Structures are given as structure tokens and as C-alpha cells.
Coordinates of C-alpha atoms in Angstrom, one line a residue:
M156 CA -22.0 17.4 -16.3
T157 CA -21.1 14.8 -18.9
A158 CA -18.3 12.5 -17.9
P159 CA -15.2 12.5 -20.2
S160 CA -15.0 9.7 -22.8
F161 CA -12.3 7.0 -22.7
P162 CA -9.9 6.7 -25.7
P163 CA -11.1 4.2 -28.3
G164 CA -10.2 0.5 -27.8
H165 CA -11.5 -2.5 -25.8
R166 CA -11.1 -2.3 -22.0
G167 CA -10.6 -5.7 -20.5
A168 CA -10.0 -6.7 -16.8
L169 CA -9.2 -10.1 -15.4
L170 CA -9.6 -10.4 -11.6
I171 CA -8.1 -13.4 -9.9
G172 CA -8.7 -14.1 -6.2
T173 CA -7.7 -17.1 -4.2
G174 CA -8.8 -17.5 -0.6
S175 CA -9.2 -21.3 -0.3
Y176 CA -6.2 -23.6 -0.4
D177 CA -5.9 -27.4 -0.4
H178 CA -2.5 -27.4 1.4
P179 CA -2.8 -27.1 5.2
E180 CA 0.2 -24.8 5.4
L181 CA -1.5 -22.1 3.4
S182 CA -4.0 -20.4 5.7
P183 CA -7.4 -19.4 4.2
L184 CA -8.1 -15.8 3.3
Q185 CA -11.4 -14.1 3.6
S186 CA -10.8 -11.0 1.5
P187 CA -9.9 -12.2 -2.0
A188 CA -13.5 -13.2 -3.0
V189 CA -15.0 -9.9 -1.8
D190 CA -12.0 -8.1 -3.3
C191 CA -12.8 -9.4 -6.8
E192 CA -16.6 -9.0 -6.4
R193 CA -16.5 -5.3 -5.3
L194 CA -13.7 -4.3 -7.6
A195 CA -15.6 -5.9 -10.5
E196 CA -18.7 -3.8 -9.6
V197 CA -16.7 -0.6 -9.9
L198 CA -14.6 -1.6 -13.0
S199 CA -17.7 -2.9 -15.0
D200 CA -19.8 0.2 -14.2
K201 CA -20.2 2.0 -17.5
G202 CA -20.2 5.3 -15.7
I203 CA -16.9 4.5 -13.9
G204 CA -14.5 1.9 -15.3
G205 CA -16.2 0.7 -18.5
F206 CA -14.3 -2.6 -18.4
D207 CA -15.4 -6.0 -19.6
V208 CA -14.6 -7.9 -16.4
Q209 CA -13.9 -11.6 -15.9
Q210 CA -13.6 -13.0 -12.4
L211 CA -11.8 -16.3 -11.4
V212 CA -12.0 -17.1 -7.7
D213 CA -10.4 -20.2 -6.1
A214 CA -9.5 -21.7 -9.5
D215 CA -6.8 -24.3 -10.2
L216 CA -3.5 -23.6 -11.8
G217 CA -4.4 -24.9 -15.3
T218 CA -7.6 -22.8 -15.5
L219 CA -5.8 -19.7 -14.4
T220 CA -2.8 -20.0 -16.7
R221 CA -5.0 -20.6 -19.7
A222 CA -7.3 -17.7 -18.9
M223 CA -4.3 -15.4 -18.5
G224 CA -2.8 -16.6 -21.8
E225 CA -6.0 -15.8 -23.6
F226 CA -6.4 -12.5 -21.8
F227 CA -3.0 -11.2 -23.0
G228 CA -3.2 -13.2 -26.2
P229 CA -3.5 -12.3 -29.9
Q230 CA -7.0 -10.9 -29.6
A231 CA -5.6 -7.9 -27.7
Q232 CA -5.2 -4.9 -30.1
A233 CA -2.8 -2.0 -29.8
S234 CA -5.5 0.4 -28.7
D235 CA -6.8 -1.9 -26.0
V236 CA -6.4 -1.6 -22.2
R237 CA -5.6 -4.7 -20.2
L238 CA -6.0 -4.7 -16.3
L239 CA -4.8 -7.8 -14.4
Y240 CA -5.6 -8.0 -10.7
L241 CA -4.3 -10.7 -8.2
S242 CA -5.4 -11.2 -4.6
C243 CA -3.8 -14.2 -2.9
H244 CA -0.9 -15.5 -0.9
G245 CA 2.5 -14.4 -2.2
L246 CA 5.3 -17.0 -1.9
L247 CA 9.1 -16.9 -2.4
S248 CA 10.9 -19.9 -4.0
H249 CA 13.3 -21.4 -1.5
R250 CA 16.5 -21.1 -3.5
Q251 CA 16.1 -18.4 -6.0
N252 CA 13.9 -16.2 -3.8
R253 CA 11.6 -15.4 -6.6
L254 CA 8.0 -14.3 -6.3
H255 CA 5.1 -16.7 -7.0
F256 CA 1.3 -16.2 -6.7
A257 CA -0.4 -19.1 -4.8
V258 CA -3.5 -20.8 -6.3
R259 CA -5.9 -23.2 -4.7
T260 CA -3.8 -26.3 -5.6
T261 CA -0.4 -24.7 -4.7
D262 CA 2.1 -26.8 -2.7
P263 CA 4.3 -24.3 -0.8
D264 CA 7.2 -26.7 -1.0
L265 CA 7.0 -26.6 -4.8
P266 CA 6.1 -23.1 -5.8
P267 CA 7.8 -23.1 -9.3
A268 CA 5.7 -26.1 -10.3
T269 CA 2.4 -25.4 -8.6
S270 CA 1.9 -21.7 -8.6
I271 CA 1.9 -18.7 -11.0
S272 CA 5.3 -17.2 -11.2
A273 CA 6.0 -13.5 -11.6
S274 CA 8.2 -14.2 -14.5
F275 CA 5.2 -15.9 -16.3
V276 CA 3.1 -12.7 -15.8
R277 CA 6.0 -10.6 -17.2
D278 CA 6.4 -12.8 -20.2
L279 CA 2.6 -12.5 -21.0
M280 CA 2.9 -8.7 -20.7
D281 CA 5.9 -8.7 -23.1
E282 CA 4.0 -10.7 -25.7
C283 CA 0.8 -8.7 -25.5
W284 CA -0.1 -6.3 -28.3
A285 CA -2.0 -3.9 -26.0
R286 CA -0.1 -0.8 -25.4
S287 CA -1.8 0.0 -22.0
I288 CA -1.4 -2.7 -19.4
V289 CA -2.0 -2.2 -15.7
V290 CA -1.2 -4.9 -13.1
L291 CA -2.5 -4.6 -9.5
L292 CA -0.9 -7.1 -7.0
D293 CA -2.5 -7.6 -3.6
C294 CA -0.3 -10.2 -1.9
C295 CA 2.7 -10.4 0.5
Y296 CA 6.1 -9.6 -1.0
S297 CA 4.4 -8.1 -4.1
G298 CA 7.0 -5.4 -4.3
M299 CA 9.4 -8.2 -5.5
F300 CA 7.6 -8.0 -8.9
L301 CA 9.0 -4.6 -9.6
S302 CA 12.7 -5.7 -9.5
G303 CA 12.2 -8.7 -11.8
A304 CA 15.1 -10.3 -10.0
K305 CA 16.0 -12.0 -6.8
G306 CA 14.8 -10.2 -3.7
N307 CA 16.3 -6.8 -4.5
E308 CA 13.7 -4.3 -3.1
G309 CA 14.9 -1.5 -5.3
A310 CA 13.5 -1.0 -8.8
A311 CA 16.7 -0.4 -10.7
T312 CA 15.9 -3.0 -13.3
L313 CA 12.3 -2.2 -13.6
E314 CA 12.3 -0.5 -17.0
T315 CA 13.9 -3.6 -18.6
A316 CA 11.6 -5.9 -16.7
L317 CA 8.5 -4.1 -17.9
A318 CA 9.8 -2.9 -21.3
G319 CA 7.1 -1.5 -23.5
H320 CA 4.5 1.2 -24.0
G321 CA 2.3 1.9 -21.0
R322 CA 3.1 -1.0 -18.7
V323 CA 2.4 -0.1 -15.1
V324 CA 2.4 -2.2 -11.9
I325 CA 1.0 -1.2 -8.5
T326 CA 1.9 -3.5 -5.6
A327 CA 0.2 -3.6 -2.2
G328 CA 3.6 -3.5 -0.4
S329 CA 7.3 -3.6 -0.7
A330 CA 9.5 -6.6 -1.5
A331 CA 9.9 -7.5 2.1
Q332 CA 6.4 -6.6 3.4
R333 CA 3.4 -8.7 4.3
V334 CA 0.0 -7.1 3.5
W335 CA -3.2 -7.0 5.4
E336 CA -6.7 -8.3 4.9
G337 CA -9.7 -6.1 5.9
E338 CA -11.2 -6.0 9.4
H339 CA -13.8 -8.9 9.3
S340 CA -16.1 -7.8 12.1
D341 CA -18.7 -10.3 10.8
P342 CA -17.5 -13.6 9.3
E343 CA -20.6 -13.7 7.1
T344 CA -19.7 -10.4 5.5
P345 CA -15.9 -10.2 5.0
A346 CA -14.3 -6.9 4.1
P347 CA -12.0 -6.1 1.2
S348 CA -8.3 -6.0 2.0
R349 CA -6.8 -2.6 3.1
F350 CA -5.1 -2.2 -0.3
T351 CA -8.0 -3.2 -2.5
G352 CA -10.5 -1.4 -0.3
A353 CA -8.5 1.9 -0.9
I354 CA -8.5 1.2 -4.7
I355 CA -12.3 0.6 -4.7
D356 CA -12.9 3.8 -2.7
G357 CA -10.7 5.9 -4.9
L358 CA -12.5 4.7 -8.1
R359 CA -16.0 4.5 -6.9
T360 CA -16.1 7.9 -5.2
G361 CA -13.9 9.7 -7.6
A362 CA -11.6 10.9 -4.7
A363 CA -8.6 9.7 -6.7
D364 CA -9.2 12.3 -9.4
R365 CA -6.6 14.7 -8.1
D366 CA -6.5 17.2 -11.0
G367 CA -10.3 17.5 -11.3
D368 CA -10.4 16.5 -15.0
G369 CA -13.1 13.9 -14.4
L370 CA -10.7 11.0 -15.1
V371 CA -8.7 8.8 -12.6
G372 CA -5.3 8.0 -14.1
V373 CA -3.1 5.2 -12.9
R374 CA -0.7 7.7 -11.2
E375 CA -3.5 9.4 -9.4
L376 CA -4.9 6.1 -8.2
Y377 CA -1.5 5.1 -6.8
E378 CA -1.0 8.4 -5.0
Y379 CA -4.5 8.2 -3.5
V380 CA -4.0 4.6 -2.3
Y381 CA -0.5 5.3 -0.9
E382 CA -1.6 8.3 1.1
K383 CA -4.8 6.6 2.4
L384 CA -2.8 3.6 3.7
Q385 CA -0.2 5.9 5.3
R386 CA -2.9 8.1 6.8
D387 CA -4.8 5.1 8.2
G388 CA -1.6 3.7 9.8
V389 CA -1.6 0.5 7.8
G390 CA 1.9 -1.1 8.0
Q391 CA 2.5 -1.5 4.3
T392 CA 4.0 0.7 1.7
P393 CA 2.5 0.4 -1.9
R394 CA 4.9 0.6 -4.7
M395 CA 4.5 1.7 -8.4
G396 CA 6.7 1.1 -11.3
G397 CA 6.7 0.8 -15.1
E398 CA 7.0 2.8 -18.2
T399 CA 4.3 5.2 -19.5
Q400 CA 4.5 7.6 -22.4
Y401 CA 1.0 8.8 -21.9
G402 CA -1.6 8.6 -19.2
I403 CA -3.7 5.5 -18.7
A404 CA -7.3 6.4 -17.6
L405 CA -8.6 3.7 -15.3
A406 CA -12.0 5.3 -14.4
R407 CA -14.3 8.3 -14.9
V408 CA -15.7 10.3 -12.0
K409 CA -19.3 9.3 -12.0
P410 CA -21.6 12.4 -11.9
Q411 CA -23.7 12.5 -8.8
P412 CA -27.4 12.6 -9.4
R413 CA -29.0 15.8 -8.4
P414 CA -31.8 15.6 -5.9
R415 CA -35.1 15.9 -7.6
K416 CA -37.1 18.9 -6.5
Q417 CA -40.7 18.1 -5.7
R418 CA -43.2 20.8 -6.1
P419 CA -45.7 21.1 -3.3
K420 CA -49.2 20.1 -4.0
R421 CA -51.5 23.1 -4.1
T422 CA -54.9 22.7 -2.5
P423 CA -57.4 25.4 -1.6
Q424 CA -56.8 24.7 2.1
A425 CA -53.0 24.4 1.8
T426 CA -51.1 25.6 4.8
P427 CA -47.3 26.2 5.1
S428 CA -45.5 23.0 6.1
P429 CA -43.7 23.0 9.4
S430 CA -39.9 23.7 9.3
R431 CA -37.5 20.8 9.3
P432 CA -36.8 19.7 12.9
N433 CA -33.3 20.7 14.0
R434 CA -31.9 17.3 14.8
P435 CA -28.3 15.9 14.6
W436 CA -27.2 14.4 11.3
Q437 CA -24.0 13.2 9.7
T438 CA -22.9 12.4 6.2
R439 CA -19.7 11.2 4.5
A440 CA -17.7 14.3 3.5
A441 CA -14.0 13.2 3.1
F442 CA -12.4 9.7 2.9
G443 CA -10.2 10.1 5.9
P444 CA -8.9 12.7 8.3
A445 CA -9.6 16.3 7.0
Y446 CA -9.5 19.8 8.3
Q447 CA -12.4 21.1 10.3
P448 CA -15.2 22.5 8.1
V449 CA -15.6 26.1 6.8
L450 CA -18.8 27.8 5.9
C451 CA -19.0 29.7 2.6
D452 CA -22.1 31.0 0.8
G453 CA -24.4 28.7 2.6
L454 CA -22.2 25.6 1.9
V455 CA -20.1 23.5 4.2
I456 CA -16.6 23.0 2.9
V457 CA -14.3 20.1 4.1
H458 CA -10.7 20.2 3.0
E459 CA -9.0 16.8 2.6
Q460 CA -5.4 17.2 1.4
Y461 CA -5.7 17.7 -2.4
R462 CA -9.5 18.0 -2.5
L463 CA -12.3 20.2 -1.3
H464 CA -15.7 18.5 -0.6
V465 CA -18.7 20.8 -0.9
I466 CA -21.6 19.7 1.3
D467 CA -25.1 21.2 0.9
P468 CA -26.6 21.4 4.5
M469 CA -30.1 21.6 3.1
T470 CA -29.9 18.2 1.3
R471 CA -27.2 16.9 3.6
T472 CA -25.3 15.5 0.7
R473 CA -22.0 16.2 -1.1
R474 CA -22.6 18.4 -4.2
L475 CA -19.2 17.9 -5.7
S476 CA -15.5 17.6 -4.9
I477 CA -12.9 20.0 -6.2
G478 CA -9.4 18.8 -6.9
L479 CA -6.4 21.0 -5.7
R480 CA -2.9 21.1 -7.0
H481 CA -1.4 21.7 -3.6
R482 CA -2.1 20.6 0.0
G483 CA -2.2 24.0 1.6
R484 CA -5.5 25.6 2.7
P485 CA -7.1 27.7 -0.1
A486 CA -9.0 31.0 0.5
L487 CA -12.8 31.0 0.3
H488 CA -14.9 34.0 -0.3
G489 CA -18.3 34.7 -1.8
G490 CA -19.0 31.2 -3.1
T491 CA -15.5 31.0 -4.7
V492 CA -12.3 29.1 -3.9
Y493 CA -8.9 30.6 -4.6
A494 CA -5.8 28.5 -4.9
P495 CA -2.6 28.3 -6.9
D496 CA -2.4 26.0 -9.9
Q497 CA 0.5 23.6 -10.6
R498 CA 2.8 26.4 -11.5
G499 CA 1.7 28.6 -8.6
R500 CA -0.5 31.0 -10.7
L501 CA -3.6 32.2 -9.0
Q502 CA -6.9 30.5 -10.1
A503 CA -10.5 30.5 -8.9
A504 CA -13.4 28.1 -9.0
D505 CA -17.1 28.5 -8.3
L506 CA -18.0 26.2 -5.4
R507 CA -21.2 25.2 -7.2
K508 CA -19.5 24.3 -10.5
G509 CA -16.1 23.2 -9.4
R510 CA -14.0 24.1 -12.5
F511 CA -10.9 26.2 -11.9
R512 CA -10.1 29.2 -14.2
P513 CA -7.1 31.6 -14.1
H514 CA -7.7 34.6 -11.9
G515 CA -5.3 37.4 -12.9
R516 CA -1.7 36.8 -13.7
L517 CA -0.1 36.6 -10.3
T518 CA 2.0 33.8 -8.9
V519 CA 1.2 33.1 -5.3
L520 CA 2.4 30.8 -2.5
D521 CA 0.3 27.8 -1.5
G522 CA -1.6 27.8 1.8
L523 CA -0.9 31.5 2.6
L524 CA -3.9 33.2 0.9
K525 CA -6.3 35.4 3.0
A526 CA -9.6 36.8 1.7
S527 CA -11.2 39.7 3.5
G528 CA -14.0 41.9 2.2
D529 CA -13.6 41.8 -1.6
V530 CA -9.8 41.7 -1.5
L531 CA -7.4 38.7 -1.5
Y532 CA -4.0 39.2 0.2
A533 CA -1.5 36.9 -1.4
P534 CA 2.2 36.5 -0.5
A535 CA 4.3 35.8 -3.6
P536 CA 7.4 33.7 -4.1
D537 CA 9.5 36.8 -4.8
G538 CA 8.9 38.2 -1.3
H539 CA 6.2 40.7 -2.2
L540 CA 2.6 40.8 -0.8
H541 CA -0.2 41.4 -3.3
A542 CA -3.6 42.8 -2.7
V543 CA -5.9 41.4 -5.4
D544 CA -9.4 42.7 -6.4
L545 CA -11.6 39.6 -6.2
A546 CA -14.1 41.0 -8.7
T547 CA -11.5 41.6 -11.5
G548 CA -8.4 39.7 -10.6
D549 CA -6.3 42.9 -10.8
A550 CA -3.7 43.7 -8.3
L551 CA -4.7 46.7 -6.2
W552 CA -1.2 47.2 -4.8
T553 CA 2.0 45.3 -4.2
T554 CA 4.3 46.0 -1.3
P555 CA 7.0 48.5 -2.5
R556 CA 9.8 46.4 -1.1
L557 CA 10.4 42.8 -0.5
L558 CA 9.5 41.3 2.9
E559 CA 12.6 40.6 4.8
A560 CA 11.9 36.9 5.3
P561 CA 9.3 34.4 4.1
V562 CA 5.8 34.6 5.3
V563 CA 5.0 31.7 7.6
R564 CA 1.2 32.1 8.1
P565 CA -1.6 33.6 6.1
P566 CA -1.9 37.3 6.7
E567 CA -4.4 38.6 9.3
V568 CA -6.7 41.6 8.8
A569 CA -7.7 44.0 11.5
G570 CA -8.8 47.6 11.1
H571 CA -6.8 49.5 8.5
N572 CA -3.8 47.0 8.7
I573 CA -2.7 43.7 7.2
F574 CA -0.5 41.8 9.6
V575 CA 2.1 39.2 8.4
L576 CA 4.4 37.0 10.5
T577 CA 7.7 36.5 8.8
G578 CA 11.2 35.0 9.4
D579 CA 13.0 31.7 9.2
R580 CA 12.0 31.2 12.8
A581 CA 9.0 33.6 12.8
R582 CA 10.4 36.5 14.8
H583 CA 9.1 39.5 12.8
V584 CA 5.6 41.0 12.8
I585 CA 4.9 43.6 10.1
A586 CA 1.8 45.8 9.9
I587 CA 1.0 46.9 6.3
D588 CA -1.4 49.7 5.5
A589 CA -4.5 48.1 3.8
E590 CA -5.0 51.1 1.5
T591 CA -1.5 51.7 0.1
G592 CA 0.5 48.5 0.8
R593 CA 3.2 50.4 2.6
E594 CA 4.7 49.2 5.9
D595 CA 3.1 51.0 8.8
W596 CA 5.3 49.5 11.6
S597 CA 7.2 46.3 12.4
H598 CA 8.2 44.5 15.6
Q599 CA 10.9 42.0 16.1
V600 CA 11.4 39.7 19.1
D601 CA 14.4 37.8 20.3
D602 CA 12.8 34.4 20.6
A603 CA 11.0 32.5 17.8
L604 CA 7.3 32.9 17.6
A605 CA 4.8 30.0 17.2
A606 CA 2.7 29.9 14.1
E607 CA -0.3 29.9 16.5
W608 CA -1.2 33.6 16.9
A609 CA -4.4 35.5 17.1
I610 CA -5.7 39.1 16.5
S611 CA -8.5 40.5 18.7
E612 CA -10.1 44.0 18.9
R613 CA -7.4 44.8 21.5
G614 CA -4.2 43.9 19.5
V615 CA -1.9 41.2 18.1
H616 CA -1.4 38.2 20.4
L617 CA 1.8 36.2 19.9
V618 CA 3.2 33.1 21.6
Q619 CA 7.0 32.5 22.3
P620 CA 7.0 28.8 23.2
S621 CA 10.7 28.6 24.1
A622 CA 10.3 31.5 26.5
G623 CA 7.0 30.2 27.8
R624 CA 5.1 33.5 27.4
M625 CA 2.4 35.3 25.4
V626 CA 3.2 38.8 24.1
T627 CA 0.4 41.2 23.0
L628 CA 1.1 44.3 20.9
D629 CA -1.4 47.1 20.4
F630 CA -2.3 48.3 16.9
D631 CA 0.5 50.8 17.0
G632 CA 3.1 48.1 17.5
K633 CA 3.7 48.8 21.2
P634 CA 3.7 46.1 23.8
L635 CA 0.4 46.0 25.6
W636 CA 1.0 43.1 28.1
T637 CA 3.0 40.0 28.6
R638 CA 2.0 36.9 30.4
E639 CA 4.0 33.9 31.5
L640 CA 2.4 30.6 30.4
H641 CA 2.2 27.4 32.4
T642 CA 3.0 25.4 29.2
A643 CA 2.8 26.0 25.5
P644 CA -0.5 26.1 23.5
V645 CA -1.3 23.1 21.4
T646 CA -3.6 25.1 19.1
A647 CA -3.9 28.6 17.8
P648 CA -5.8 30.9 20.3
V649 CA -9.3 32.0 19.5
A650 CA -10.1 35.6 20.1
V651 CA -13.8 36.3 20.7
G652 CA -15.9 38.6 23.0
G653 CA -12.8 40.3 24.5
V654 CA -11.1 37.1 25.6
L655 CA -8.4 34.7 24.3
I656 CA -9.0 31.0 24.6
F657 CA -6.6 28.1 24.0
G658 CA -5.6 24.7 25.4
D659 CA -2.1 23.9 26.6
T660 CA 0.0 20.8 26.6
D661 CA -1.1 19.9 30.2
C662 CA -4.7 19.8 29.0
R663 CA -5.6 23.1 30.7
L664 CA -8.1 25.4 29.2
V665 CA -6.7 29.0 29.3
V666 CA -9.1 31.9 29.1
L667 CA -7.5 35.3 29.3
D668 CA -8.8 38.9 29.1
A669 CA -7.5 40.2 25.8
A670 CA -7.0 43.7 27.2
T671 CA -5.0 42.7 30.3
G672 CA -3.9 39.1 30.0
S673 CA -5.5 38.2 33.3
P674 CA -7.4 34.9 33.7
V675 CA -11.2 35.1 33.3
W676 CA -12.3 31.9 34.9
P677 CA -12.2 31.7 38.7
A678 CA -10.8 28.1 38.6
T679 CA -8.6 26.0 36.4
K680 CA -10.5 23.8 34.0
K681 CA -8.9 20.8 32.2
T682 CA -9.9 18.5 29.4
K683 CA -9.5 14.8 29.3
G684 CA -6.8 15.0 26.6
R685 CA -5.0 17.7 24.6
L686 CA -7.1 19.6 22.2
R687 CA -7.3 18.4 18.6
T688 CA -8.8 21.7 17.2
R689 CA -9.0 25.3 18.1
P690 CA -11.9 26.0 20.5
A691 CA -15.2 27.4 19.0
V692 CA -17.6 29.8 20.7
V693 CA -21.3 29.8 19.8
G694 CA -23.8 32.0 21.6
G695 CA -21.8 32.2 24.9
V696 CA -20.9 28.5 24.9
L697 CA -17.3 27.3 24.4
Y698 CA -16.8 24.0 22.5
T699 CA -13.6 21.9 22.8
A700 CA -12.6 18.7 21.2
D701 CA -9.8 16.6 22.8
R702 CA -7.8 13.4 22.1
A703 CA -10.0 11.4 24.6
A704 CA -12.8 11.7 22.0
H705 CA -14.8 14.2 24.0
L706 CA -16.6 17.2 22.4
T707 CA -17.4 19.3 25.4
A708 CA -19.6 22.4 25.9
W709 CA -18.6 24.9 28.6
R710 CA -20.3 28.1 29.7
L711 CA -18.0 30.8 28.5
G712 CA -18.6 33.2 31.4
D713 CA -17.4 30.9 34.3
G714 CA -16.2 27.6 32.7
R715 CA -19.0 25.5 34.0
R716 CA -19.1 22.2 32.1
L717 CA -22.5 21.9 30.3
R718 CA -22.4 18.6 28.4
T719 CA -20.1 16.2 26.7
L720 CA -20.5 14.1 23.5
D721 CA -18.3 11.1 22.7
L722 CA -16.8 12.1 19.3
L723 CA -13.2 12.1 18.1
L724 CA -12.7 15.1 15.8
S725 CA -10.1 15.2 13.0
E726 CA -7.0 17.0 14.2
D727 CA -6.6 20.6 13.1
S728 CA -4.5 23.0 15.1
Q729 CA -5.4 26.0 13.0
G730 CA -9.1 25.3 12.3
C731 CA -12.1 24.9 14.6
P732 CA -15.7 23.7 14.3
A733 CA -18.0 26.0 12.2
S734 CA -21.4 27.2 13.2
A735 CA -24.5 28.8 11.6
D736 CA -28.2 28.9 12.4
D737 CA -27.8 27.2 15.8
V738 CA -25.9 24.3 14.3
L739 CA -22.3 23.3 15.0
Y740 CA -20.5 21.5 12.1
V741 CA -17.5 19.3 12.9
T742 CA -15.4 16.8 11.0
D743 CA -14.6 13.5 12.7
S744 CA -11.4 11.4 12.4
R745 CA -13.0 9.3 9.6
G746 CA -13.9 12.2 7.5
D747 CA -17.7 12.3 8.3
L748 CA -19.4 15.7 8.7
H749 CA -21.6 16.0 11.8
A750 CA -24.3 18.7 12.2
L751 CA -25.0 19.2 15.9
P752 CA -27.8 21.5 17.2
T753 CA -26.6 24.0 19.7
R754 CA -30.0 24.6 21.2

């Protein structure tokens, strides 16, 4: 796949980092030098940023102001892109409370005379001919730049402060926030700051390309960085402001090289090579917490917010990433992903190519699609449920009347019925005939139902958390059994082999007979912490993942603990580890995919 071309014009970047300071009151910083070095690698890469990059690290005030003046000076043409990056201490003047960027020779008692002022940067931007200017500020109080005034954290005056075509500023934090360096586990190899590290990851990996067009725009980069810092629990809130009348492309998504296929050498005595040993392995799948993996057409799919990462288990590498318009779980079937576009219209993408195309003309709800057989069941915003032929994109049927309340979970399929859970507080279960789309029966309860439900070969299993009970209906809509629960489930139950399995808030493992509701295990079993995912069952072995970072294998028949692996899985109350060919696939809390042999 050929990467998209940038618009014509020179692309220039000036990276300024200051970690060493002459004045004793300004503490040294370890991140700025590595910030500039690694950001320069990404920006100057012809396949990613395509910028001509100039770095200035620990320079004095005169050198920096002259370099900035030349950078934004008359040589900049209207079609050019200018990117300025600053990583340093941020200072506020004592009386006016205005933002200044510290340099090596800065005196903190005299910031107006010995540092670079935010007003100086704004003046250079105002005078510059380049229509596309991006400023990235990684320093304390950097959000003050957006107000262009005295300590007002809002950005009400931003448009006048950054008047012009395509001027955008992204700051590492708000006007009142300090920002954080990286975690320097080894003084000899310092890490980038948390803000700049997120920028580098988003550009280098292409994860910031949210719409899947092969380009990372400035808005996409900001959203990626903001969400990554919030997800990682970093105590800073990036800000973005400015004025753009067109998108500014900061980087291209670099095509991943395909593994070269080596033809086996043929010799007269050639014998078949032994199969690859089934050993544990892991690879980077997502760039932070993600849902547990799903298997589809021989591929492992990891869903991370607005992106699907497609992992080939044979090569143990990511084949591609597919951008989504919404955060809800898409439907996967037959090597294809189905999800709504920006306007809610159904679209489909081949998991090996990654480009979405319209699939029929229906408008559907995000995160509520269910594929079964060759049919997609899709709730619509108008209250109807559609059955869509996946081969043609045509609607097979639409429910004759509106559902009485919104659908709260993807439909479930069992036998000749489609089951939907509806209601503002999820109190209504409806069974719809899979052939005609007509309602077969419905059942309404007095207490709200949890979104965690399951369907087994015995019936529909529902949880009423406020009442502390589980209710099971047979496939005619009649109550089959009811069981009082010790505490509420923390994940959706798993129905397999005639039993229901879930973990509760007291860390108990509950295993019930799906036909009667009676306990299956002779004694109560507990995990070290609450479960982070639904349990998974592989070949008579139950696998649980808890908050104590234990992935535990239990014998399903009697609950005997078999083995435990120290591994913290990414939290997913609706998903569970996936398995195929004696391998268990799990996603850890960092976004890495692990393949663990089950034998």
C-alpha cells in the first residue's frame, strides 16, 4: 500500500530542548534531550513526517531567539508547514503572571529578560507567511499560552491570540498544571516525557490515524495524546487551541514491511521440517489497555477504543490497524469487520486489507451489532431491528413494529430466536423469530436487569443486581429457575458445557448448573482479586484473570486449582480470553498480546 502524499510546500521543524540550567534554582531535566532526539527521528523519517528538522539542545538565549526568528522569517512561503517544539521548564513572571520558557542561561528572578516569552513566540507566528503552523509545548503551565493573557485558564481570547490560517497549539497541560518527565529507570538511558512520548508513539506507529486515511492530522494527534495520558493515569490534561480552515497533516502512516516468504530448499533427500514448537510468545498489539482478543478467520483481533489491531498468529506480528469512527465493539464475521461510519451507516472492511466500504444503506447503532451465521442483526436508531444478509448487504427483514425501549446490549442468538434486552433500566427481554422478524414472546421484570447476561442451551440467564438474584427463562419465555446470589457478578456469565460461570464482588467463583441453578463445585473457590474479564473454558479447564495480576487455571469439574501465572490482563467485563489450536490468547494491561499454550 502506498502512503498518501503530503500537500506541496516545505516542511520544517525546529525542536528546542533545555535540560541543563546555570542557575541553581532551576533543577536539571533528563527528558528534553531525548525528547528532541526521538521526536526528530520520527519527524525527519521520509515515510512518516517528511520534515527538515533542526535541533537545539541546551542553547543560550541569543542562539535560540535568532534561530526562531530565522525559522519563522521571510524564507517561509505560504504553502509551507512550520512545526515548533519546546521541552523545558515553564516559568511565570512575578507580577504579570505571564508564561516564559526557560533556557540554559535563564535567571528565574528575571524571566522577562533572560527567557523566551510566550508573547515573543506569538509575535513570530503572526509575522510568519506560512499558513500552517503547529506549536507543541512540553512544559509546566503551558496551557497559559492558549489564553494569550494573564493566567486565565480558559481560551476565550485564543482566536485573537492566534489569528491566522492554520495556527494550532497543543500544550502538555493546563494553565495551572505541572507536567511530568518520563520514568528514568536507568540514568544512562533517560526516557521521553509522558506528553512527548505519547506524541512519538502516535506518529511512529500510526495509532493516531483515527479515520484510517493513512495521514495523522493535528486534531487526531491531540485526541490520541489526550486519551493516552488519561488512560495511563498521568496527572496532566493536554489542551489544544487555534484556528484551522483545513486539516494539517503531521505524518503519514508508514506501511509495515511484509515478511518475506522463503522458499524451502529442495534436495533429493529433503524431509518435512518439524512443526513449530508450541511455546509462549507475546507481541505489541495495542498501545494501552484494550479489550480481550477475538479470533476471526485465523487472525487475532485486538480492539483498542477507535482502532482494531489485526495480529497474524503465524508471523506473530501486526498485519495492520483499522480505524473506527466509534468506540463500541464492531461485529466480526468471515474475515470482515462491520461497524457504523461517522453518520451511523453500516460499513464493512476486509481484515486483511483494512479499508471500509459501505455495506447496504442501513443506519445502525454503535456497539450493538451481532453476526451469526451469514446474518447481521443490527438495532437501528429508529427502534427497529434489522436482519442483514452479509453476502449482499440487503435487509432480510425488519421488525414490524418499534421496540418499546432502546436496546442495551447486542442481540443474542439461540435456536430459532433472536433475543434482545431493552429498556431504560433494562427490564424487558424480547424473543424475535429469526425467520420472520416477528415477536415470539416477551418477558418483563420488576427490577432492573444487569447488562451482564448469558444464553445457554437451557435458556436465558438474567441477573437482577438490586434484588440479588439470577433468573432463568426457558426458550418459551417461562421461568425455569431463580437463585439468590451472595453478591452481584462483576462480569457477564459464561455458559459452556451445561454450566454457568462468573465471579462476584466478593471474589467468589460461582459455577451453577444451567438447568437447575444448583452449585456444581463441592466447595467455594475464591480468586485473589475481583475478575477483570469473563472466565474462559478450554478443554475442561477454566481460566480466570483477577485484579491481583493472577491468570489462574482451574479444573472445571471440581474447581481444583491447577496453575497460576502472574499476568495482569486488560479489564473487559464483556469479553474473555480467546483460544484456538491449544493456545490461549490474552491482552495484558499494557496492550501486549500473549499466546499461552494450554497443553
